mmCIF file of C-alpha atoms in Angstrom:
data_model
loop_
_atom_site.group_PDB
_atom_site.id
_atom_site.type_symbol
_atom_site.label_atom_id
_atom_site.label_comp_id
_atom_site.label_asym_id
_atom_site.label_seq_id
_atom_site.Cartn_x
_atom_site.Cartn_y
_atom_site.Cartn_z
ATOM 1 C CA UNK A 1 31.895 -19.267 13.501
ATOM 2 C CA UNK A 2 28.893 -17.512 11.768
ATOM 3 C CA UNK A 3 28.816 -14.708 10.130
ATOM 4 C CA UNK A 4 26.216 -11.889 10.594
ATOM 5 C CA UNK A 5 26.063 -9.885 7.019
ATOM 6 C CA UNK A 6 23.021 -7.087 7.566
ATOM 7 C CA UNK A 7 22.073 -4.303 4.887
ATOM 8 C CA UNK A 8 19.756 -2.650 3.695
ATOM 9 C CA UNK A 9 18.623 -2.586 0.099
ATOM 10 C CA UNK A 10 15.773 -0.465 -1.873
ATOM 11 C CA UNK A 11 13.625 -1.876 -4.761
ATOM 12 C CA UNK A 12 11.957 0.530 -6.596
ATOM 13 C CA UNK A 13 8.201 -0.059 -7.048
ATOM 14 C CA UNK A 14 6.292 -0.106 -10.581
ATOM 15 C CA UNK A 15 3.829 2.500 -8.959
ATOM 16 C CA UNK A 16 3.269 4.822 -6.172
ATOM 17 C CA UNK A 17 1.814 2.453 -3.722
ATOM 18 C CA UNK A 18 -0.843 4.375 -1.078
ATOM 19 C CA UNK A 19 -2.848 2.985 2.201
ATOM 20 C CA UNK A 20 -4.574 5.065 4.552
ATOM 21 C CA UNK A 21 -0.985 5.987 5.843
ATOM 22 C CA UNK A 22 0.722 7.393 3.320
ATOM 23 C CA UNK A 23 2.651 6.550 0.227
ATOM 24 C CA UNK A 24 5.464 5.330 -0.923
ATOM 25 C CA UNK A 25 7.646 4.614 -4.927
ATOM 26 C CA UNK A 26 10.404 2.214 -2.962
ATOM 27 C CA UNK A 27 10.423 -0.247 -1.028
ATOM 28 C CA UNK A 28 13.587 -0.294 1.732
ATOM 29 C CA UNK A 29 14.131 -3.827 3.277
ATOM 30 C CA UNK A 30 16.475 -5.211 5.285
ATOM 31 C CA UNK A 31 18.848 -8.193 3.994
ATOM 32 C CA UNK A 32 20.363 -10.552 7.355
ATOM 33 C CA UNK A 33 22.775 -12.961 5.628
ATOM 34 C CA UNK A 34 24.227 -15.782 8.066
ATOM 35 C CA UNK A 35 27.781 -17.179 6.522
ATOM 36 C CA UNK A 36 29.139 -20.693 7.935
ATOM 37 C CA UNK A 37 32.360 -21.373 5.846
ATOM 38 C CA UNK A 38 30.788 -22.348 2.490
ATOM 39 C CA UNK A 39 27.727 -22.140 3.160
ATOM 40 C CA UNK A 40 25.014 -18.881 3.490
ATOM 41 C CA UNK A 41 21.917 -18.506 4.681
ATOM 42 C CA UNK A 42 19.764 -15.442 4.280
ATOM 43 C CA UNK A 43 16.200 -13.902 4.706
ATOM 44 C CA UNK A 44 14.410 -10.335 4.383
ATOM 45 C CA UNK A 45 12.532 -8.389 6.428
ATOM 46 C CA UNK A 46 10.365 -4.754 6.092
ATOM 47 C CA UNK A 47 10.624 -2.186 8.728
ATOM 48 C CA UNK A 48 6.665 -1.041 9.439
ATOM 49 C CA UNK A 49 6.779 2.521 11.172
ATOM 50 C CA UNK A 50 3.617 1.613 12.162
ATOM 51 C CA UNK A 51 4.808 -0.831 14.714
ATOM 52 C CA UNK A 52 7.567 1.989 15.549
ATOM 53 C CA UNK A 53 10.115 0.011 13.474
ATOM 54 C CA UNK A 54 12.993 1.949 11.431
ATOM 55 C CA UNK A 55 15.521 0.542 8.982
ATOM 56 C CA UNK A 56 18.648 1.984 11.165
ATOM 57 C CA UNK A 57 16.299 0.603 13.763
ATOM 58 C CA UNK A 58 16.403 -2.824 12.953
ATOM 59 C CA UNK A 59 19.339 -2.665 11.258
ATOM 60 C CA UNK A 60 21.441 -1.503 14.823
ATOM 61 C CA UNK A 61 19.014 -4.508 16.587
ATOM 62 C CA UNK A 62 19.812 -7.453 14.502
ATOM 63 C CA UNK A 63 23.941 -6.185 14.838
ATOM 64 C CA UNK A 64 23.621 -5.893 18.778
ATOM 65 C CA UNK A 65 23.533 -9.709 18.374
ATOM 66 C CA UNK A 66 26.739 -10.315 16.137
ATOM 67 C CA UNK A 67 29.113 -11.581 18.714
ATOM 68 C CA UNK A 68 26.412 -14.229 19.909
ATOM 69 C CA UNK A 69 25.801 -15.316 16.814
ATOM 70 C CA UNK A 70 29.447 -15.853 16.004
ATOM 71 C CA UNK A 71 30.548 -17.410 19.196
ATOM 72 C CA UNK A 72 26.654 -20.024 18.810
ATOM 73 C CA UNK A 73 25.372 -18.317 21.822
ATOM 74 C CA UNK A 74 22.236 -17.712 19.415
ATOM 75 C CA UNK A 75 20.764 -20.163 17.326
ATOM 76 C CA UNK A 76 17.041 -20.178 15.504
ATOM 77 C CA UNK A 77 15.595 -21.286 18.937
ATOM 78 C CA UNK A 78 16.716 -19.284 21.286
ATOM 79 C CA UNK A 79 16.372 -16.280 19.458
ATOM 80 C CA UNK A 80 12.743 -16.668 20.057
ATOM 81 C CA UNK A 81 13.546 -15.201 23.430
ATOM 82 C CA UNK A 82 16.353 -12.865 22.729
ATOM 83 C CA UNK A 83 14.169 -10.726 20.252
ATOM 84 C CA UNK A 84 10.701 -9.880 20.270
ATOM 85 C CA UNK A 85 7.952 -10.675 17.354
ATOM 86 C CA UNK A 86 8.435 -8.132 14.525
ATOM 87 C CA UNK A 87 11.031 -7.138 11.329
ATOM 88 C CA UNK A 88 14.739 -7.746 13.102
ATOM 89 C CA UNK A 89 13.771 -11.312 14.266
ATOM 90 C CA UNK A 90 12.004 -12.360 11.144
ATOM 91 C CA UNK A 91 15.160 -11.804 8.897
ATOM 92 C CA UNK A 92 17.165 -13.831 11.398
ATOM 93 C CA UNK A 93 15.003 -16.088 11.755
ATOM 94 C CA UNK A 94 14.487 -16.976 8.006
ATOM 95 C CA UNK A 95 17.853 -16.747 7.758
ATOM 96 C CA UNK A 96 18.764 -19.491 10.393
ATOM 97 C CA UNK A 97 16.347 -21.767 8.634
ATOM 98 C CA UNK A 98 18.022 -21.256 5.317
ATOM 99 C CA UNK A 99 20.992 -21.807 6.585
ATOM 100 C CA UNK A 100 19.908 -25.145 8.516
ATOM 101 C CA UNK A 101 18.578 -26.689 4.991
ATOM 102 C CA UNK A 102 21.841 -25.825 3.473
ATOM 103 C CA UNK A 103 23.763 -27.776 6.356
ATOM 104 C CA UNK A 104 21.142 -30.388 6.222
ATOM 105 C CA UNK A 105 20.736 -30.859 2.789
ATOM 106 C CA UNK A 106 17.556 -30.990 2.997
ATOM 107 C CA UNK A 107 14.372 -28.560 2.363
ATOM 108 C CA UNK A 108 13.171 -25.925 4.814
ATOM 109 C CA UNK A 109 9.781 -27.713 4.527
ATOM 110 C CA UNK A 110 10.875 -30.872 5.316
ATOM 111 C CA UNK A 111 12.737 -29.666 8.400
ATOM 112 C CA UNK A 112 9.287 -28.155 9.229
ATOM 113 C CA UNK A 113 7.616 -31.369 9.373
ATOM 114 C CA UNK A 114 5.446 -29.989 5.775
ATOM 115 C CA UNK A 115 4.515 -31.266 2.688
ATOM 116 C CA UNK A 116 5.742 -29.808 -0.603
ATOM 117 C CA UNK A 117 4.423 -26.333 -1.133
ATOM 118 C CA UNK A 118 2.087 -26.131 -4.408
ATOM 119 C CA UNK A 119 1.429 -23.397 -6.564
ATOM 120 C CA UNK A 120 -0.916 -20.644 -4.641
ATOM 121 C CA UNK A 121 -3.480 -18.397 -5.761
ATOM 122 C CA UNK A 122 -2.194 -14.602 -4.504
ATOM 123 C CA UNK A 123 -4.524 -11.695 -4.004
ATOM 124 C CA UNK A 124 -3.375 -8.233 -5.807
ATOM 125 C CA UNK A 125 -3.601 -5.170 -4.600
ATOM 126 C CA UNK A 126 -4.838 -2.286 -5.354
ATOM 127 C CA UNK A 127 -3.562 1.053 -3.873
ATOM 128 C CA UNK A 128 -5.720 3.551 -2.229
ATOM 129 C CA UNK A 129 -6.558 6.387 -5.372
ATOM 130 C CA UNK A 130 -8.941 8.556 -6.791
ATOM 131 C CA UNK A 131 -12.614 6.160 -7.817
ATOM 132 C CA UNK A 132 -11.042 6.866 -11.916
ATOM 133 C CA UNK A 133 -7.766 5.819 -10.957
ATOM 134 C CA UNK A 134 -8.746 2.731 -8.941
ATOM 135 C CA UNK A 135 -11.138 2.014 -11.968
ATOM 136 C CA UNK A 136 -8.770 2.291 -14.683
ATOM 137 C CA UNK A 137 -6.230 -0.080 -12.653
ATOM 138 C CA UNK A 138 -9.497 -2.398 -12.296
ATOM 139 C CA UNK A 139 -9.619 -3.157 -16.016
ATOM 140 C CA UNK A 140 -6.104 -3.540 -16.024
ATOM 141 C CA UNK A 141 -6.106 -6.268 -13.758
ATOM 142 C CA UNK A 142 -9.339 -7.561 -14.353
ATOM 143 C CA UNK A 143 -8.543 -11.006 -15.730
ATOM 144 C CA UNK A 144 -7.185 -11.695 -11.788
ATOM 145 C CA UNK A 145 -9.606 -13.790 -9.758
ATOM 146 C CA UNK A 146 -8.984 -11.686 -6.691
ATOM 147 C CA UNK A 147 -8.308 -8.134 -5.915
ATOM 148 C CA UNK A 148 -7.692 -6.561 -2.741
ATOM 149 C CA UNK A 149 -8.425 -2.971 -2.096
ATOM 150 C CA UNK A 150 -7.084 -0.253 0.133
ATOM 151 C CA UNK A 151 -9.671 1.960 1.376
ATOM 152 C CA UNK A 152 -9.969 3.590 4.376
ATOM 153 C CA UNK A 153 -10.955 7.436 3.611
ATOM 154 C CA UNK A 154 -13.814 9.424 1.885
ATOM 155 C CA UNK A 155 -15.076 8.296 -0.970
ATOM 156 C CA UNK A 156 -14.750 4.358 0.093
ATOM 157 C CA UNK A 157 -18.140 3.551 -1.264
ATOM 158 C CA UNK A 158 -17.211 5.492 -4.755
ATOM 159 C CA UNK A 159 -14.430 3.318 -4.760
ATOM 160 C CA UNK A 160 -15.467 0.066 -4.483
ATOM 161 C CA UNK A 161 -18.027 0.535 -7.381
ATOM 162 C CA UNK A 162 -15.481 2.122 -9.393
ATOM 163 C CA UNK A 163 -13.464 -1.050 -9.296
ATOM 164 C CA UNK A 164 -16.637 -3.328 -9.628
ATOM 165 C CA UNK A 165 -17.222 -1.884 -13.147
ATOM 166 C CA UNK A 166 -13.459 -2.387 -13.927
ATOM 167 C CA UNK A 167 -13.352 -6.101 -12.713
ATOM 168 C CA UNK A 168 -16.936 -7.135 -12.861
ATOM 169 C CA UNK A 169 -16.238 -10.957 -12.624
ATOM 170 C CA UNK A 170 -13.229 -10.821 -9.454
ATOM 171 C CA UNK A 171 -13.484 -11.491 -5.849
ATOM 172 C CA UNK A 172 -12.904 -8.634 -4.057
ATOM 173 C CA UNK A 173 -11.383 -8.109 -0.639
ATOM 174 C CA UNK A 174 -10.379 -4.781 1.590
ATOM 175 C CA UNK A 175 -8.478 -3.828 3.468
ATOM 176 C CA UNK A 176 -9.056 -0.156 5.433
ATOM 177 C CA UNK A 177 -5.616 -0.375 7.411
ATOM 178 C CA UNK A 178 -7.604 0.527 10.739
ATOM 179 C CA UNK A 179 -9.356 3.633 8.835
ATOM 180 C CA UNK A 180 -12.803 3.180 9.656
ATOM 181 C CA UNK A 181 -15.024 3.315 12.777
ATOM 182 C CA UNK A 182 -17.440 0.935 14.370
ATOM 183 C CA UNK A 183 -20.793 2.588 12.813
ATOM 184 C CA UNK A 184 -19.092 3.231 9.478
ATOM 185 C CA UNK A 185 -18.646 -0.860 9.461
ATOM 186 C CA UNK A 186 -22.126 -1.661 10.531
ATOM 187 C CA UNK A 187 -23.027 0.994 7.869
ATOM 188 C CA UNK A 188 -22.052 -0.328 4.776
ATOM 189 C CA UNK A 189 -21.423 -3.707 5.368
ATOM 190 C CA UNK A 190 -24.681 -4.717 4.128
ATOM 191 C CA UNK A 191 -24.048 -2.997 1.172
ATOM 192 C CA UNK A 192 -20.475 -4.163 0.056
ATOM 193 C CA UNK A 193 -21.705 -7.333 0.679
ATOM 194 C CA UNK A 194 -24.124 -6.828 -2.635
ATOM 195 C CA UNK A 195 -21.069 -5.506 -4.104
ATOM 196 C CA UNK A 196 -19.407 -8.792 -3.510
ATOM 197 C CA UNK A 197 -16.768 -7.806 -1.457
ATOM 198 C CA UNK A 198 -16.072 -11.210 0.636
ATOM 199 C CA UNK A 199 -14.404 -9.929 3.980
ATOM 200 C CA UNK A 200 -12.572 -6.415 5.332
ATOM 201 C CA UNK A 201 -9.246 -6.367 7.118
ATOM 202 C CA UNK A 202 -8.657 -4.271 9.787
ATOM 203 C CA UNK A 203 -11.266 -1.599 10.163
ATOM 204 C CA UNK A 204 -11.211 -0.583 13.517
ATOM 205 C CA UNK A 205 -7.878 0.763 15.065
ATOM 206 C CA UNK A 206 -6.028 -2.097 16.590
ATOM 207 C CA UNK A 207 -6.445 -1.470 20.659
ATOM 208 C CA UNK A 208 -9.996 0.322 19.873
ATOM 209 C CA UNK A 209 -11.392 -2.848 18.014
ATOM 210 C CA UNK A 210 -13.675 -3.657 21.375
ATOM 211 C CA UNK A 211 -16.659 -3.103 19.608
ATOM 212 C CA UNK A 212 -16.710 -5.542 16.860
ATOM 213 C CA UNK A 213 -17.732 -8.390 19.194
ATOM 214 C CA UNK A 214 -20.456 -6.802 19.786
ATOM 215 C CA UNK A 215 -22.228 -5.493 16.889
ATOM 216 C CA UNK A 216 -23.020 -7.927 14.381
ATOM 217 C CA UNK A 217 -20.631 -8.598 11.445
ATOM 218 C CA UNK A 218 -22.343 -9.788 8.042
ATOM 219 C CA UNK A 219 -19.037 -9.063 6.244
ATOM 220 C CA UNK A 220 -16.492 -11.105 7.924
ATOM 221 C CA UNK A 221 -13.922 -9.578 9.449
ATOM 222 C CA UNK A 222 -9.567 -10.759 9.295
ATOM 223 C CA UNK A 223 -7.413 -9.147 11.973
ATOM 224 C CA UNK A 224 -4.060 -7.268 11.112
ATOM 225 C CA UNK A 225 -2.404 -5.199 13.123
ATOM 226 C CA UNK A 226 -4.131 -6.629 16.121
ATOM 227 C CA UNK A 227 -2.888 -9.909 15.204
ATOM 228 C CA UNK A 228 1.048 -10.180 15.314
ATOM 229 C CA UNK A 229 1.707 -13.577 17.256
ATOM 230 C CA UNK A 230 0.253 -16.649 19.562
ATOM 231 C CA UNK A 231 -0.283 -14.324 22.340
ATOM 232 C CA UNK A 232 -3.063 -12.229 20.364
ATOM 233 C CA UNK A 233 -5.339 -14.381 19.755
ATOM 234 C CA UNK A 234 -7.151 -14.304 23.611
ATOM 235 C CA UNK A 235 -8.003 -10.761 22.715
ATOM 236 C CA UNK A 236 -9.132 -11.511 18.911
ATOM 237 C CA UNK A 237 -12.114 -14.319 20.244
ATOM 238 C CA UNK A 238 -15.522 -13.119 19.380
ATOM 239 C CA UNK A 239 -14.386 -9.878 17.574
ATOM 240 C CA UNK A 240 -12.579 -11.252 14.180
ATOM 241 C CA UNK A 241 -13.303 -14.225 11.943
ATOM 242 C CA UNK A 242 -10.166 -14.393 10.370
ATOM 243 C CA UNK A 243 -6.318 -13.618 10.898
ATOM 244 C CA UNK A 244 -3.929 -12.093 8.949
ATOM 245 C CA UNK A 245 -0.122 -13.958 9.392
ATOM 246 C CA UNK A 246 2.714 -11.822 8.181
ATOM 247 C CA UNK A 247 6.238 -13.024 8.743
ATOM 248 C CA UNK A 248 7.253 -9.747 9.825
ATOM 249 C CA UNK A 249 4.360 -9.620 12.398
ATOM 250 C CA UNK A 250 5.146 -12.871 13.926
ATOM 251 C CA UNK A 251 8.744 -12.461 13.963
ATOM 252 C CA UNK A 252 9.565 -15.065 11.509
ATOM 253 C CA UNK A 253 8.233 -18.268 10.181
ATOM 254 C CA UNK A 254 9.179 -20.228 13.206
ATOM 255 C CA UNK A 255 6.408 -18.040 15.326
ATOM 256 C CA UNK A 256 4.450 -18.193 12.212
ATOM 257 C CA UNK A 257 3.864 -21.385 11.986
ATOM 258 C CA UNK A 258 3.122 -21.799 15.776
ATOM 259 C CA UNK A 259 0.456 -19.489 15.052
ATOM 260 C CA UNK A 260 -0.894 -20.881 11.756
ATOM 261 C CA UNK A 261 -1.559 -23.714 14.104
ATOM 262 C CA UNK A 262 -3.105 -21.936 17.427
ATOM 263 C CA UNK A 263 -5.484 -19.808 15.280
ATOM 264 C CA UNK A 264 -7.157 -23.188 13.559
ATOM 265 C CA UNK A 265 -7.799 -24.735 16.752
ATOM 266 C CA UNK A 266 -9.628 -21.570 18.270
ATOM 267 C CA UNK A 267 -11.416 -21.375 14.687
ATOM 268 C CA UNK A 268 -9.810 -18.850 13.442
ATOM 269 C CA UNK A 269 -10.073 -19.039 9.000
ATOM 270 C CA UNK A 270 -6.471 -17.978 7.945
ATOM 271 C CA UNK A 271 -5.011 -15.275 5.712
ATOM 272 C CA UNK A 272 -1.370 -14.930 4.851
ATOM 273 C CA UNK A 273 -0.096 -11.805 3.754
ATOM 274 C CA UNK A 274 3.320 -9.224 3.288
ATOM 275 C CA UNK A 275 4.608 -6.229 3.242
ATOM 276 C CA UNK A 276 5.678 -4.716 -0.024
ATOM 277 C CA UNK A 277 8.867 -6.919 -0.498
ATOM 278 C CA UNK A 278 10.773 -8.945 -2.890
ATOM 279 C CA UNK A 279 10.610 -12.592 -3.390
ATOM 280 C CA UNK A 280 13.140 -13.514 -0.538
ATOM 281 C CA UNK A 281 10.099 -12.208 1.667
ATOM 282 C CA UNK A 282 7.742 -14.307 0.014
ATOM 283 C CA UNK A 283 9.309 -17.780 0.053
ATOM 284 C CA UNK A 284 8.870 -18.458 3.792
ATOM 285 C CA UNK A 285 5.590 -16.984 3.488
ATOM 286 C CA UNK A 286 4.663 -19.554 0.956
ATOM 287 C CA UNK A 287 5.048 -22.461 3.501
ATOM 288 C CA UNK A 288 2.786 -21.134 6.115
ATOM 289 C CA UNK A 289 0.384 -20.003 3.038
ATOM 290 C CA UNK A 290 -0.446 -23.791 2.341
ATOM 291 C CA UNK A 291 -4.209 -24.237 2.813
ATOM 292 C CA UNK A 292 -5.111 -21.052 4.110
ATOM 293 C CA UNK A 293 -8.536 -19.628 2.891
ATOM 294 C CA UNK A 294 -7.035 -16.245 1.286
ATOM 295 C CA UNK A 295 -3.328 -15.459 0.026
ATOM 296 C CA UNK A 296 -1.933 -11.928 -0.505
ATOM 297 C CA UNK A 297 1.676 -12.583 -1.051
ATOM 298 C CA UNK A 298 1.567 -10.040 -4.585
ATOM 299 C CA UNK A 299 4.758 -8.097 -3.373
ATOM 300 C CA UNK A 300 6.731 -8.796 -5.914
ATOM 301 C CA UNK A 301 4.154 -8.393 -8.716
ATOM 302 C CA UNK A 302 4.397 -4.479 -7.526
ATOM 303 C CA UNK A 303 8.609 -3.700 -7.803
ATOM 304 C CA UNK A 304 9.888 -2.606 -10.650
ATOM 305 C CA UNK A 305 12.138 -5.174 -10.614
ATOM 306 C CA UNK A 306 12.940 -8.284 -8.016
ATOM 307 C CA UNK A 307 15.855 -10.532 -6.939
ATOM 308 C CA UNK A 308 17.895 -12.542 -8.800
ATOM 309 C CA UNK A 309 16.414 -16.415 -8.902
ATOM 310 C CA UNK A 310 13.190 -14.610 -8.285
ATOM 311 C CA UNK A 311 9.787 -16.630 -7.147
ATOM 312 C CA UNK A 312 7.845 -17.342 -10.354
ATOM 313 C CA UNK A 313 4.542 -15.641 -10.601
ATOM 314 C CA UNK A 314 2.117 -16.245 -13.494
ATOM 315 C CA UNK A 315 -0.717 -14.094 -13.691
ATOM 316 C CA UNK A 316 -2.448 -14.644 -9.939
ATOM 317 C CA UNK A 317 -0.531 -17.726 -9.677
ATOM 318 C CA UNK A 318 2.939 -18.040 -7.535
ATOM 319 C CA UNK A 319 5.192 -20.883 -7.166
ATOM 320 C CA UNK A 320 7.304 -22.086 -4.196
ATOM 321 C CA UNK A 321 10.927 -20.189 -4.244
ATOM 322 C CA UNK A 322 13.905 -22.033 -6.335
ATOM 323 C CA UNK A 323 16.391 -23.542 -4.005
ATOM 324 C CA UNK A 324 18.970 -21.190 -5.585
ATOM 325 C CA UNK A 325 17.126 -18.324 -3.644
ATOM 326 C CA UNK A 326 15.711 -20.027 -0.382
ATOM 327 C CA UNK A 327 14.672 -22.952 1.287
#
């Protein structure tokens, strides 16, 4: 008998984080904890409303499948099937494999057929703001090697220099969260290029995003929201350089991994990222992370506070989870 343990809980961020979207000052995920006598296995997931997801959503999803789980009608495979990529089956799924190392005795990654995970360079991010504000959080943060930037309004341009003169020396990514248009792309690429920028996720809407294979892209582009699982990537050929794998896209690590592995064979250069989550989030995410060109697994680094046995992070640096909090 299993049991199925789902809640929600709310960390409270260090600032008002703000995309293209809208803004938020918590962050509400969902906790799926999967109890076999002595033993518990657990993982996290975040809700995206802009997938239509809800945390009462999920929440009522993952519960629908309480009985099967107790009675071993659903196990880490077959749930593949029973629930579709996105939040609900990621938690469950992180959560089986949790609770398989425990029973094993063994390490997630070695169930997964993976090395040990090293220490990882993360991206951090930079919320959407006024040029001043972005500037002054710039310095701040300067001594990072890599900052990521949310843009996707007026003013983009004014922000990017802003936070060039208050991190002169880091590697700069964005990220315009579908905000921008076809000609505004071809527009300024040229130019953020001289600004050093080094690729832009997601400009185009996903579902409009036609039109990047075929205007030429100096400043390569990573897919986001048009890349959740295996089955994207025939529609992603010849328009994106680069993916973006986030557990709670793929519907868990044992999609994400499938797709770590599709998207290198069809050339695909690989980003893994997150939603704004705590380190339980992260520590799957760290697996399929291993050798991919860019990381942005900062969540953590943005809460006001994280879980107990939390991932250690070091300035940009981030180390595989303790076993005391997964894996």
């Amino acid at each position: 008998m299993i049991k199925l343990d789902v809640t929600e809980d709310v960390f409270a961020l260090k600032d008002v984080f703000t995309i293209s979207r809208g803004s938020r000052t918590h962050a509400r995920v969902v906790t799926v904890k999967l109890t076999d006598g002595d033993l518990m296995g657990w993982g996290e997931c975040v809700p995206y409303a802009r997938y239509g997801e809800t945390v009462e959503g999920v929440i009522a999803e993952i519960r629908h499948l309480a009985d099967a789980i107790a009675s071993g009608g659903i196990d880490r495979q077959s749930l593949q099937e029973r629930l579709p990529a996105g939040a609900a089956r990621n938690a469950l799924d992180c959560a089986f494999w949790d609770l398989e190392a425990k029973r094993a005795g063994r390490p997630v990654h070695e169930l997964a057929g993976l090395s040990a995970p090293t220490a990882l360079q993360t991206a951090y991010t930079l919320s959407l703001a006024e040029p001043e504000t972005m500037r002054r959080k710039a310095e701040e943060n300067a001594a990072r090697p890599l900052l990521k930037l949310k843009l996707g309004g007026e003013n983009d341009i004014a922000r990017l220099e802003a936070v060039r003169a208050g991190a002169p020396q880091a590697a700069i990514i964005v990220d315009a969260n579908e905000g921008w248009t076809a000609e505004l792309y071809s527009e300024i690429a040229p130019y953020l290029l001289k600004l050093g920028v080094a690729m832009v996720e997601q400009p185009l809407p996903a579902g409009q995003d036609a039109m990047l294979g075929e205007i030429e892209r100096p400043l390569p582009v990573c897919a986001d929201e048009s890349c959740h699982d295996r089955a994207s990537l025939a529609e992603l050929k010849g328009r994106y350089d680069m993916v973006n794998i986030k557990l709670d896209k793929t519907g868990g690590l044992t999609e994400a991994l499938g797709l770590r592995e599709d998207a290198r064979a069809q050339g695909f250069s690989l980003m893994v990222g997150c939603m704004v989550g705590s380190s339980l989030a992260m520590a799957p995410a760290l697996l399929v992370a291993q050798g991919a060109e860019l990381v942005d697994l900062d969540g953590p680094l943005l809460l006001a506070e994280d879980r107990e046995h939390a991932m250690h992070y070091e300035g940009s640096m981030v180390w595989a989870a303790p076993p005391a909090l997964w894996g």
